[in-house]
Amino acid sequence: MFTHDYFEPHQVNSFVYCKRAWYYQNRLKFFIDSSDIEIGRYIHQTHDFPRSNCKEIYLVSHKLKIKGMCDYLKKESGLYIPIELKKGKSNSGQPFKNDVMQLMCYVLLLEEHFEVKYPYAYIHYFGSTERCTVQITPFFRSDIKRIMKQIKSFKIHSRIPKRKNKKLCPPSCSYFEFCWII
């Protein structure tokens, strides 16, 4: 079965962070790499995150039309718990919503694959050396499904999302200048 029309968890992260940046990357195939993106790639490739008792597995859900590989799976209490690695800092000790929704994609993939419900997962922020435990709640489950429907709608209708208020857009966004000239 072809999976070229499936989306990946990092695309969910991008969509929640900024729908317009997601549109540039995933509909227009227009990529602008920033130094933050390059640093994030470097950390993923070279970090010394404890690898003992960790696994990697690429998963595909034909039902959900998502595919991807979590950064790490750590065996705890008989489950392979997903761990998502992030370059930056947490949000004052709490994970950012876009990171949680990316993690939720991995949770859904793992639940379908292993046929088990996950109670929690982790996001590790290198910038603050914090590991945030994310409790897998009914709210997060419904929120990720709502977001996935929105993404599918944007893919089908190919409409450009509205800009955020300029004051809310971080100047560090790779698309900041481009976004405000279109």
mmCIF file with all atom_site columns, N, CA and C in Angstrom, residues 44-111:
data_model
loop_
_atom_site.group_PDB
_atom_site.id
_atom_site.type_symbol
_atom_site.label_atom_id
_atom_site.label_alt_id
_atom_site.label_comp_id
_atom_site.label_asym_id
_atom_site.label_entity_id
_atom_site.label_seq_id
_atom_site.pdbx_PDB_ins_code
_atom_site.Cartn_x
_atom_site.Cartn_y
_atom_site.Cartn_z
_atom_site.occupancy
_atom_site.B_iso_or_equiv
_atom_site.pdbx_formal_charge
_atom_site.auth_seq_id
_atom_site.auth_comp_id
_atom_site.auth_asym_id
_atom_site.auth_atom_id
_atom_site.pdbx_PDB_model_num
ATOM 1   N N  . HIS A 1 44  ? 20.154 15.397 17.223 1.00 0.00 ? 44  HIS A N  1
ATOM 2   C CA . HIS A 1 44  ? 19.557 14.083 16.986 1.00 0.00 ? 44  HIS A CA 1
ATOM 3   C C  . HIS A 1 44  ? 20.586 13.073 16.484 1.00 0.00 ? 44  HIS A C  1
ATOM 4   N N  . GLN A 1 45  ? 21.558 13.542 15.718 1.00 0.00 ? 45  GLN A N  1
ATOM 5   C CA . GLN A 1 45  ? 22.546 12.634 15.136 1.00 0.00 ? 45  GLN A CA 1
ATOM 6   C C  . GLN A 1 45  ? 23.706 12.324 16.073 1.00 0.00 ? 45  GLN A C  1
ATOM 7   N N  . THR A 1 46  ? 24.042 13.246 16.969 1.00 0.00 ? 46  THR A N  1
ATOM 8   C CA . THR A 1 46  ? 25.292 13.084 17.723 1.00 0.00 ? 46  THR A CA 1
ATOM 9   C C  . THR A 1 46  ? 25.164 13.092 19.239 1.00 0.00 ? 46  THR A C  1
ATOM 10  N N  . HIS A 1 47  ? 23.982 13.341 19.767 1.00 0.00 ? 47  HIS A N  1
ATOM 11  C CA . HIS A 1 47  ? 23.849 13.474 21.221 1.00 0.00 ? 47  HIS A CA 1
ATOM 12  C C  . HIS A 1 47  ? 24.246 12.184 21.934 1.00 0.00 ? 47  HIS A C  1
ATOM 13  N N  . ASP A 1 48  ? 24.511 12.321 23.209 1.00 0.00 ? 48  ASP A N  1
ATOM 14  C CA . ASP A 1 48  ? 24.881 11.141 24.003 1.00 0.00 ? 48  ASP A CA 1
ATOM 15  C C  . ASP A 1 48  ? 23.745 10.747 24.945 1.00 0.00 ? 48  ASP A C  1
ATOM 16  N N  . PHE A 1 49  ? 22.518 10.834 24.448 1.00 0.00 ? 49  PHE A N  1
ATOM 17  C CA . PHE A 1 49  ? 21.349 10.402 25.206 1.00 0.00 ? 49  PHE A CA 1
ATOM 18  C C  . PHE A 1 49  ? 21.534 8.931  25.559 1.00 0.00 ? 49  PHE A C  1
ATOM 19  N N  . PRO A 1 50  ? 21.222 8.536  26.796 1.00 0.00 ? 50  PRO A N  1
ATOM 20  C CA . PRO A 1 50  ? 21.435 7.134  27.183 1.00 0.00 ? 50  PRO A CA 1
ATOM 21  C C  . PRO A 1 50  ? 20.719 6.169  26.243 1.00 0.00 ? 50  PRO A C  1
ATOM 22  N N  . ARG A 1 51  ? 21.482 5.316  25.600 1.00 0.00 ? 51  ARG A N  1
ATOM 23  C CA . ARG A 1 51  ? 20.913 4.406  24.608 1.00 0.00 ? 51  ARG A CA 1
ATOM 24  C C  . ARG A 1 51  ? 20.619 3.017  25.172 1.00 0.00 ? 51  ARG A C  1
ATOM 25  N N  . SER A 1 52  ? 21.048 2.741  26.389 1.00 0.00 ? 52  SER A N  1
ATOM 26  C CA . SER A 1 52  ? 20.783 1.415  26.931 1.00 0.00 ? 52  SER A CA 1
ATOM 27  C C  . SER A 1 52  ? 19.280 1.244  27.119 1.00 0.00 ? 52  SER A C  1
ATOM 28  N N  . ASN A 1 53  ? 18.799 0.079  26.787 1.00 0.00 ? 53  ASN A N  1
ATOM 29  C CA . ASN A 1 53  ? 17.384 -0.261 26.936 1.00 0.00 ? 53  ASN A CA 1
ATOM 30  C C  . ASN A 1 53  ? 16.476 0.579  26.024 1.00 0.00 ? 53  ASN A C  1
ATOM 31  N N  . CYS A 1 54  ? 17.046 1.162  24.951 1.00 0.00 ? 54  CYS A N  1
ATOM 32  C CA . CYS A 1 54  ? 16.260 1.961  24.015 1.00 0.00 ? 54  CYS A CA 1
ATOM 33  C C  . CYS A 1 54  ? 16.217 1.280  22.654 1.00 0.00 ? 54  CYS A C  1
ATOM 34  N N  . LYS A 1 55  ? 15.129 1.465  21.957 1.00 0.00 ? 55  LYS A N  1
ATOM 35  C CA . LYS A 1 55  ? 14.928 0.880  20.632 1.00 0.00 ? 55  LYS A CA 1
ATOM 36  C C  . LYS A 1 55  ? 14.432 1.959  19.679 1.00 0.00 ? 55  LYS A C  1
ATOM 37  N N  . GLU A 1 56  ? 14.521 1.656  18.388 1.00 0.00 ? 56  GLU A N  1
ATOM 38  C CA . GLU A 1 56  ? 13.922 2.495  17.359 1.00 0.00 ? 56  GLU A CA 1
ATOM 39  C C  . GLU A 1 56  ? 13.073 1.589  16.475 1.00 0.00 ? 56  GLU A C  1
ATOM 40  N N  . ILE A 1 57  ? 11.900 2.067  16.077 1.00 0.00 ? 57  ILE A N  1
ATOM 41  C CA . ILE A 1 57  ? 11.038 1.281  15.201 1.00 0.00 ? 57  ILE A CA 1
ATOM 42  C C  . ILE A 1 57  ? 10.237 2.244  14.320 1.00 0.00 ? 57  ILE A C  1
ATOM 43  N N  . TYR A 1 58  ? 10.213 1.963  13.021 1.00 0.00 ? 58  TYR A N  1
ATOM 44  C CA . TYR A 1 58  ? 9.447  2.774  12.070 1.00 0.00 ? 58  TYR A CA 1
ATOM 45  C C  . TYR A 1 58  ? 8.047  2.176  11.970 1.00 0.00 ? 58  TYR A C  1
ATOM 46  N N  . LEU A 1 59  ? 7.029  3.009  12.163 1.00 0.00 ? 59  LEU A N  1
ATOM 47  C CA . LEU A 1 59  ? 5.652  2.523  12.179 1.00 0.00 ? 59  LEU A CA 1
ATOM 48  C C  . LEU A 1 59  ? 4.801  3.237  11.135 1.00 0.00 ? 59  LEU A C  1
ATOM 49  N N  . VAL A 1 60  ? 3.817  2.510  10.624 1.00 0.00 ? 60  VAL A N  1
ATOM 50  C CA . VAL A 1 60  ? 2.862  3.047  9.653  1.00 0.00 ? 60  VAL A CA 1
ATOM 51  C C  . VAL A 1 60  ? 1.463  2.647  10.107 1.00 0.00 ? 60  VAL A C  1
ATOM 52  N N  . SER A 1 61  ? 0.545  3.601  10.096 1.00 0.00 ? 61  SER A N  1
ATOM 53  C CA . SER A 1 61  ? -0.860 3.305  10.372 1.00 0.00 ? 61  SER A CA 1
ATOM 54  C C  . SER A 1 61  ? -1.668 3.624  9.119  1.00 0.00 ? 61  SER A C  1
ATOM 55  N N  . HIS A 1 62  ? -2.185 2.571  8.483  1.00 0.00 ? 62  HIS A N  1
ATOM 56  C CA . HIS A 1 62  ? -3.030 2.779  7.309  1.00 0.00 ? 62  HIS A CA 1
ATOM 57  C C  . HIS A 1 62  ? -4.394 3.327  7.733  1.00 0.00 ? 62  HIS A C  1
ATOM 58  N N  . LYS A 1 63  ? -4.790 3.013  8.941  1.00 0.00 ? 63  LYS A N  1
ATOM 59  C CA . LYS A 1 63  ? -6.065 3.503  9.468  1.00 0.00 ? 63  LYS A CA 1
ATOM 60  C C  . LYS A 1 63  ? -6.013 5.018  9.702  1.00 0.00 ? 63  LYS A C  1
ATOM 61  N N  . LEU A 1 64  ? -4.932 5.493  10.331 1.00 0.00 ? 64  LEU A N  1
ATOM 62  C CA . LEU A 1 64  ? -4.796 6.914  10.654 1.00 0.00 ? 64  LEU A CA 1
ATOM 63  C C  . LEU A 1 64  ? -4.104 7.716  9.554  1.00 0.00 ? 64  LEU A C  1
ATOM 64  N N  . LYS A 1 65  ? -3.463 7.002  8.621  1.00 0.00 ? 65  LYS A N  1
ATOM 65  C CA . LYS A 1 65  ? -2.686 7.618  7.538  1.00 0.00 ? 65  LYS A CA 1
ATOM 66  C C  . LYS A 1 65  ? -1.540 8.479  8.074  1.00 0.00 ? 65  LYS A C  1
ATOM 67  N N  . ILE A 1 66  ? -0.837 7.910  9.064  1.00 0.00 ? 66  ILE A N  1
ATOM 68  C CA . ILE A 1 66  ? 0.382  8.548  9.568  1.00 0.00 ? 66  ILE A CA 1
ATOM 69  C C  . ILE A 1 66  ? 1.501  7.514  9.580  1.00 0.00 ? 66  ILE A C  1
ATOM 70  N N  . LYS A 1 67  ? 2.720  8.023  9.533  1.00 0.00 ? 67  LYS A N  1
ATOM 71  C CA . LYS A 1 67  ? 3.892  7.149  9.546  1.00 0.00 ? 67  LYS A CA 1
ATOM 72  C C  . LYS A 1 67  ? 5.026  7.898  10.227 1.00 0.00 ? 67  LYS A C  1
ATOM 73  N N  . GLY A 1 68  ? 5.916  7.155  10.856 1.00 0.00 ? 68  GLY A N  1
ATOM 74  C CA . GLY A 1 68  ? 7.059  7.812  11.465 1.00 0.00 ? 68  GLY A CA 1
ATOM 75  C C  . GLY A 1 68  ? 7.792  6.937  12.451 1.00 0.00 ? 68  GLY A C  1
ATOM 76  N N  . MET A 1 69  ? 8.914  7.486  12.915 1.00 0.00 ? 69  MET A N  1
ATOM 77  C CA . MET A 1 69  ? 9.747  6.788  13.880 1.00 0.00 ? 69  MET A CA 1
ATOM 78  C C  . MET A 1 69  ? 10.050 7.744  15.025 1.00 0.00 ? 69  MET A C  1
ATOM 79  N N  . CYS A 1 70  ? 9.669  7.341  16.213 1.00 0.00 ? 70  CYS A N  1
ATOM 80  C CA . CYS A 1 70  ? 9.945  8.130  17.405 1.00 0.00 ? 70  CYS A CA 1
ATOM 81  C C  . CYS A 1 70  ? 11.449 8.167  17.637 1.00 0.00 ? 70  CYS A C  1
ATOM 82  N N  . ASP A 1 71  ? 11.920 9.239  18.266 1.00 0.00 ? 71  ASP A N  1
ATOM 83  C CA . ASP A 1 71  ? 13.356 9.350  18.514 1.00 0.00 ? 71  ASP A CA 1
ATOM 84  C C  . ASP A 1 71  ? 13.878 8.149  19.293 1.00 0.00 ? 71  ASP A C  1
ATOM 85  N N  . TYR A 1 72  ? 13.188 7.802  20.375 1.00 0.00 ? 72  TYR A N  1
ATOM 86  C CA . TYR A 1 72  ? 13.592 6.640  21.172 1.00 0.00 ? 72  TYR A CA 1
ATOM 87  C C  . TYR A 1 72  ? 12.379 5.965  21.781 1.00 0.00 ? 72  TYR A C  1
ATOM 88  N N  . LEU A 1 73  ? 12.520 4.675  22.014 1.00 0.00 ? 73  LEU A N  1
ATOM 89  C CA . LEU A 1 73  ? 11.548 3.904  22.780 1.00 0.00 ? 73  LEU A CA 1
ATOM 90  C C  . LEU A 1 73  ? 12.313 3.267  23.926 1.00 0.00 ? 73  LEU A C  1
ATOM 91  N N  . LYS A 1 74  ? 11.872 3.543  25.136 1.00 0.00 ? 74  LYS A N  1
ATOM 92  C CA . LYS A 1 74  ? 12.541 2.997  26.310 1.00 0.00 ? 74  LYS A CA 1
ATOM 93  C C  . LYS A 1 74  ? 11.601 2.015  26.993 1.00 0.00 ? 74  LYS A C  1
ATOM 94  N N  . LYS A 1 75  ? 12.108 0.825  27.265 1.00 0.00 ? 75  LYS A N  1
ATOM 95  C CA . LYS A 1 75  ? 11.269 -0.192 27.899 1.00 0.00 ? 75  LYS A CA 1
ATOM 96  C C  . LYS A 1 75  ? 11.125 0.114  29.386 1.00 0.00 ? 75  LYS A C  1
ATOM 97  N N  . GLU A 1 76  ? 9.867  0.298  29.802 1.00 0.00 ? 76  GLU A N  1
ATOM 98  C CA . GLU A 1 76  ? 9.519  0.533  31.200 1.00 0.00 ? 76  GLU A CA 1
ATOM 99  C C  . GLU A 1 76  ? 8.244  -0.238 31.506 1.00 0.00 ? 76  GLU A C  1
ATOM 100 N N  . SER A 1 77  ? 8.259  -1.003 32.543 1.00 0.00 ? 77  SER A N  1
ATOM 101 C CA . SER A 1 77  ? 7.073  -1.754 32.976 1.00 0.00 ? 77  SER A CA 1
ATOM 102 C C  . SER A 1 77  ? 6.431  -2.539 31.837 1.00 0.00 ? 77  SER A C  1
ATOM 103 N N  . GLY A 1 78  ? 7.250  -3.127 30.992 1.00 0.00 ? 78  GLY A N  1
ATOM 104 C CA . GLY A 1 78  ? 6.750  -3.964 29.912 1.00 0.00 ? 78  GLY A CA 1
ATOM 105 C C  . GLY A 1 78  ? 6.292  -3.223 28.665 1.00 0.00 ? 78  GLY A C  1
ATOM 106 N N  . LEU A 1 79  ? 6.342  -1.898 28.680 1.00 0.00 ? 79  LEU A N  1
ATOM 107 C CA . LEU A 1 79  ? 5.942  -1.095 27.522 1.00 0.00 ? 79  LEU A CA 1
ATOM 108 C C  . LEU A 1 79  ? 7.154  -0.384 26.934 1.00 0.00 ? 79  LEU A C  1
ATOM 109 N N  . TYR A 1 80  ? 7.134  -0.161 25.629 1.00 0.00 ? 80  TYR A N  1
ATOM 110 C CA . TYR A 1 80  ? 8.142  0.683  24.993 1.00 0.00 ? 80  TYR A CA 1
ATOM 111 C C  . TYR A 1 80  ? 7.602  2.110  24.986 1.00 0.00 ? 80  TYR A C  1
ATOM 112 N N  . ILE A 1 81  ? 8.090  2.913  25.927 1.00 0.00 ? 81  ILE A N  1
ATOM 113 C CA . ILE A 1 81  ? 7.608  4.281  26.113 1.00 0.00 ? 81  ILE A CA 1
ATOM 114 C C  . ILE A 1 81  ? 8.323  5.216  25.139 1.00 0.00 ? 81  ILE A C  1
ATOM 115 N N  . PRO A 1 82  ? 7.559  6.009  24.358 1.00 0.00 ? 82  PRO A N  1
ATOM 116 C CA . PRO A 1 82  ? 8.208  6.931  23.419 1.00 0.00 ? 82  PRO A CA 1
ATOM 117 C C  . PRO A 1 82  ? 8.856  8.118  24.133 1.00 0.00 ? 82  PRO A C  1
ATOM 118 N N  . ILE A 1 83  ? 10.031 8.483  23.630 1.00 0.00 ? 83  ILE A N  1
ATOM 119 C CA . ILE A 1 83  ? 10.756 9.654  24.117 1.00 0.00 ? 83  ILE A CA 1
ATOM 120 C C  . ILE A 1 83  ? 11.054 10.531 22.905 1.00 0.00 ? 83  ILE A C  1
ATOM 121 N N  . GLU A 1 84  ? 10.533 11.731 22.920 1.00 0.00 ? 84  GLU A N  1
ATOM 122 C CA . GLU A 1 84  ? 10.786 12.694 21.848 1.00 0.00 ? 84  GLU A CA 1
ATOM 123 C C  . GLU A 1 84  ? 11.859 13.669 22.332 1.00 0.00 ? 84  GLU A C  1
ATOM 124 N N  . LEU A 1 85  ? 12.877 13.897 21.518 1.00 0.00 ? 85  LEU A N  1
ATOM 125 C CA . LEU A 1 85  ? 13.979 14.791 21.868 1.00 0.00 ? 85  LEU A CA 1
ATOM 126 C C  . LEU A 1 85  ? 13.770 16.151 21.220 1.00 0.00 ? 85  LEU A C  1
ATOM 127 N N  . LYS A 1 86  ? 14.007 17.209 21.990 1.00 0.00 ? 86  LYS A N  1
ATOM 128 C CA . LYS A 1 86  ? 13.871 18.574 21.482 1.00 0.00 ? 86  LYS A CA 1
ATOM 129 C C  . LYS A 1 86  ? 15.110 19.380 21.840 1.00 0.00 ? 86  LYS A C  1
ATOM 130 N N  . LYS A 1 87  ? 15.548 20.200 20.894 1.00 0.00 ? 87  LYS A N  1
ATOM 131 C CA . LYS A 1 87  ? 16.756 21.005 21.054 1.00 0.00 ? 87  LYS A CA 1
ATOM 132 C C  . LYS A 1 87  ? 16.601 22.083 22.121 1.00 0.00 ? 87  LYS A C  1
ATOM 133 N N  . GLY A 1 88  ? 15.461 22.717 22.154 1.00 0.00 ? 88  GLY A N  1
ATOM 134 C CA . GLY A 1 88  ? 15.269 23.896 22.989 1.00 0.00 ? 88  GLY A CA 1
ATOM 135 C C  . GLY A 1 88  ? 14.915 23.605 24.431 1.00 0.00 ? 88  GLY A C  1
ATOM 136 N N  . LYS A 1 89  ? 14.345 24.617 25.054 1.00 0.00 ? 89  LYS A N  1
ATOM 137 C CA . LYS A 1 89  ? 13.934 24.532 26.452 1.00 0.00 ? 89  LYS A CA 1
ATOM 138 C C  . LYS A 1 89  ? 12.437 24.262 26.527 1.00 0.00 ? 89  LYS A C  1
ATOM 139 N N  . SER A 1 90  ? 12.025 23.754 27.675 1.00 0.00 ? 90  SER A N  1
ATOM 140 C CA . SER A 1 90  ? 10.596 23.532 27.906 1.00 0.00 ? 90  SER A CA 1
ATOM 141 C C  . SER A 1 90  ? 9.914  24.882 28.137 1.00 0.00 ? 90  SER A C  1
ATOM 142 N N  . ASN A 1 91  ? 8.621  24.857 28.264 1.00 0.00 ? 91  ASN A N  1
ATOM 143 C CA . ASN A 1 91  ? 7.821  26.047 28.532 1.00 0.00 ? 91  ASN A CA 1
ATOM 144 C C  . ASN A 1 91  ? 7.654  26.178 30.047 1.00 0.00 ? 91  ASN A C  1
ATOM 145 N N  . SER A 1 92  ? 8.684  26.669 30.718 1.00 0.00 ? 92  SER A N  1
ATOM 146 C CA . SER A 1 92  ? 8.679  26.803 32.183 1.00 0.00 ? 92  SER A CA 1
ATOM 147 C C  . SER A 1 92  ? 8.370  25.472 32.864 1.00 0.00 ? 92  SER A C  1
ATOM 148 N N  . GLY A 1 93  ? 9.042  24.415 32.407 1.00 0.00 ? 93  GLY A N  1
ATOM 149 C CA . GLY A 1 93  ? 8.875  23.096 33.006 1.00 0.00 ? 93  GLY A CA 1
ATOM 150 C C  . GLY A 1 93  ? 7.755  22.270 32.399 1.00 0.00 ? 93  GLY A C  1
ATOM 151 N N  . GLN A 1 94  ? 6.998  22.860 31.496 1.00 0.00 ? 94  GLN A N  1
ATOM 152 C CA . GLN A 1 94  ? 5.898  22.165 30.829 1.00 0.00 ? 94  GLN A CA 1
ATOM 153 C C  . GLN A 1 94  ? 6.226  21.996 29.347 1.00 0.00 ? 94  GLN A C  1
ATOM 154 N N  . PRO A 1 95  ? 5.736  20.929 28.734 1.00 0.00 ? 95  PRO A N  1
ATOM 155 C CA . PRO A 1 95  ? 5.983  20.759 27.297 1.00 0.00 ? 95  PRO A CA 1
ATOM 156 C C  . PRO A 1 95  ? 5.113  21.714 26.478 1.00 0.00 ? 95  PRO A C  1
ATOM 157 N N  . PHE A 1 96  ? 5.600  22.082 25.312 1.00 0.00 ? 96  PHE A N  1
ATOM 158 C CA . PHE A 1 96  ? 4.823  22.900 24.390 1.00 0.00 ? 96  PHE A CA 1
ATOM 159 C C  . PHE A 1 96  ? 3.758  22.035 23.718 1.00 0.00 ? 96  PHE A C  1
ATOM 160 N N  . LYS A 1 97  ? 2.616  22.653 23.393 1.00 0.00 ? 97  LYS A N  1
ATOM 161 C CA . LYS A 1 97  ? 1.504  21.904 22.798 1.00 0.00 ? 97  LYS A CA 1
ATOM 162 C C  . LYS A 1 97  ? 1.909  21.222 21.497 1.00 0.00 ? 97  LYS A C  1
ATOM 163 N N  . ASN A 1 98  ? 2.667  21.912 20.643 1.00 0.00 ? 98  ASN A N  1
ATOM 164 C CA . ASN A 1 98  ? 3.058  21.310 19.366 1.00 0.00 ? 98  ASN A CA 1
ATOM 165 C C  . ASN A 1 98  ? 3.912  20.066 19.587 1.00 0.00 ? 98  ASN A C  1
ATOM 166 N N  . ASP A 1 99  ? 4.767  20.085 20.610 1.00 0.00 ? 99  ASP A N  1
ATOM 167 C CA . ASP A 1 99  ? 5.592  18.917 20.920 1.00 0.00 ? 99  ASP A CA 1
ATOM 168 C C  . ASP A 1 99  ? 4.736  17.772 21.461 1.00 0.00 ? 99  ASP A C  1
ATOM 169 N N  . VAL A 1 100 ? 3.746  18.110 22.279 1.00 0.00 ? 100 VAL A N  1
ATOM 170 C CA . VAL A 1 100 ? 2.839  17.087 22.830 1.00 0.00 ? 100 VAL A CA 1
ATOM 171 C C  . VAL A 1 100 ? 2.047  16.424 21.702 1.00 0.00 ? 100 VAL A C  1
ATOM 172 N N  . MET A 1 101 ? 1.580  17.214 20.748 1.00 0.00 ? 101 MET A N  1
ATOM 173 C CA . MET A 1 101 ? 0.788  16.638 19.652 1.00 0.00 ? 101 MET A CA 1
ATOM 174 C C  . MET A 1 101 ? 1.654  15.756 18.753 1.00 0.00 ? 101 MET A C  1
ATOM 175 N N  . GLN A 1 102 ? 2.915  16.116 18.574 1.00 0.00 ? 102 GLN A N  1
ATOM 176 C CA . GLN A 1 102 ? 3.832  15.241 17.830 1.00 0.00 ? 102 GLN A CA 1
ATOM 177 C C  . GLN A 1 102 ? 3.995  13.923 18.582 1.00 0.00 ? 102 GLN A C  1
ATOM 178 N N  . LEU A 1 103 ? 4.202  14.014 19.878 1.00 0.00 ? 103 LEU A N  1
ATOM 179 C CA . LEU A 1 103 ? 4.343  12.823 20.710 1.00 0.00 ? 103 LEU A CA 1
ATOM 180 C C  . LEU A 1 103 ? 3.077  11.971 20.667 1.00 0.00 ? 103 LEU A C  1
ATOM 181 N N  . MET A 1 104 ? 1.911  12.615 20.641 1.00 0.00 ? 104 MET A N  1
ATOM 182 C CA . MET A 1 104 ? 0.643  11.877 20.579 1.00 0.00 ? 104 MET A CA 1
ATOM 183 C C  . MET A 1 104 ? 0.544  11.052 19.297 1.00 0.00 ? 104 MET A C  1
ATOM 184 N N  . CYS A 1 105 ? 1.099  11.545 18.204 1.00 0.00 ? 105 CYS A N  1
ATOM 185 C CA . CYS A 1 105 ? 1.118  10.750 16.963 1.00 0.00 ? 105 CYS A CA 1
ATOM 186 C C  . CYS A 1 105 ? 1.883  9.455  17.183 1.00 0.00 ? 105 CYS A C  1
ATOM 187 N N  . TYR A 1 106 ? 3.029  9.549  17.840 1.00 0.00 ? 106 TYR A N  1
ATOM 188 C CA . TYR A 1 106 ? 3.815  8.344  18.109 1.00 0.00 ? 106 TYR A CA 1
ATOM 189 C C  . TYR A 1 106 ? 3.058  7.404  19.039 1.00 0.00 ? 106 TYR A C  1
ATOM 190 N N  . VAL A 1 107 ? 2.379  7.969  20.029 1.00 0.00 ? 107 VAL A N  1
ATOM 191 C CA . VAL A 1 107 ? 1.589  7.145  20.951 1.00 0.00 ? 107 VAL A CA 1
ATOM 192 C C  . VAL A 1 107 ? 0.512  6.386  20.174 1.00 0.00 ? 107 VAL A C  1
ATOM 193 N N  . LEU A 1 108 ? -0.204 7.069  19.292 1.00 0.00 ? 108 LEU A N  1
ATOM 194 C CA . LEU A 1 108 ? -1.252 6.401  18.504 1.00 0.00 ? 108 LEU A CA 1
ATOM 195 C C  . LEU A 1 108 ? -0.672 5.317  17.602 1.00 0.00 ? 108 LEU A C  1
ATOM 196 N N  . LEU A 1 109 ? 0.475  5.596  16.990 1.00 0.00 ? 109 LEU A N  1
ATOM 197 C CA . LEU A 1 109 ? 1.141  4.583  16.160 1.00 0.00 ? 109 LEU A CA 1
ATOM 198 C C  . LEU A 1 109 ? 1.521  3.360  16.993 1.00 0.00 ? 109 LEU A C  1
ATOM 199 N N  . LEU A 1 110 ? 2.094  3.603  18.162 1.00 0.00 ? 110 LEU A N  1
ATOM 200 C CA . LEU A 1 110 ? 2.517  2.500  19.033 1.00 0.00 ? 110 LEU A CA 1
ATOM 201 C C  . LEU A 1 110 ? 1.320  1.719  19.566 1.00 0.00 ? 110 LEU A C  1
ATOM 202 N N  . GLU A 1 111 ? 0.257  2.425  19.931 1.00 0.00 ? 111 GLU A N  1
ATOM 203 C CA . GLU A 1 111 ? -0.930 1.738  20.445 1.00 0.00 ? 111 GLU A CA 1
ATOM 204 C C  . GLU A 1 111 ? -1.527 0.820  19.391 1.00 0.00 ? 111 GLU A C  1
#
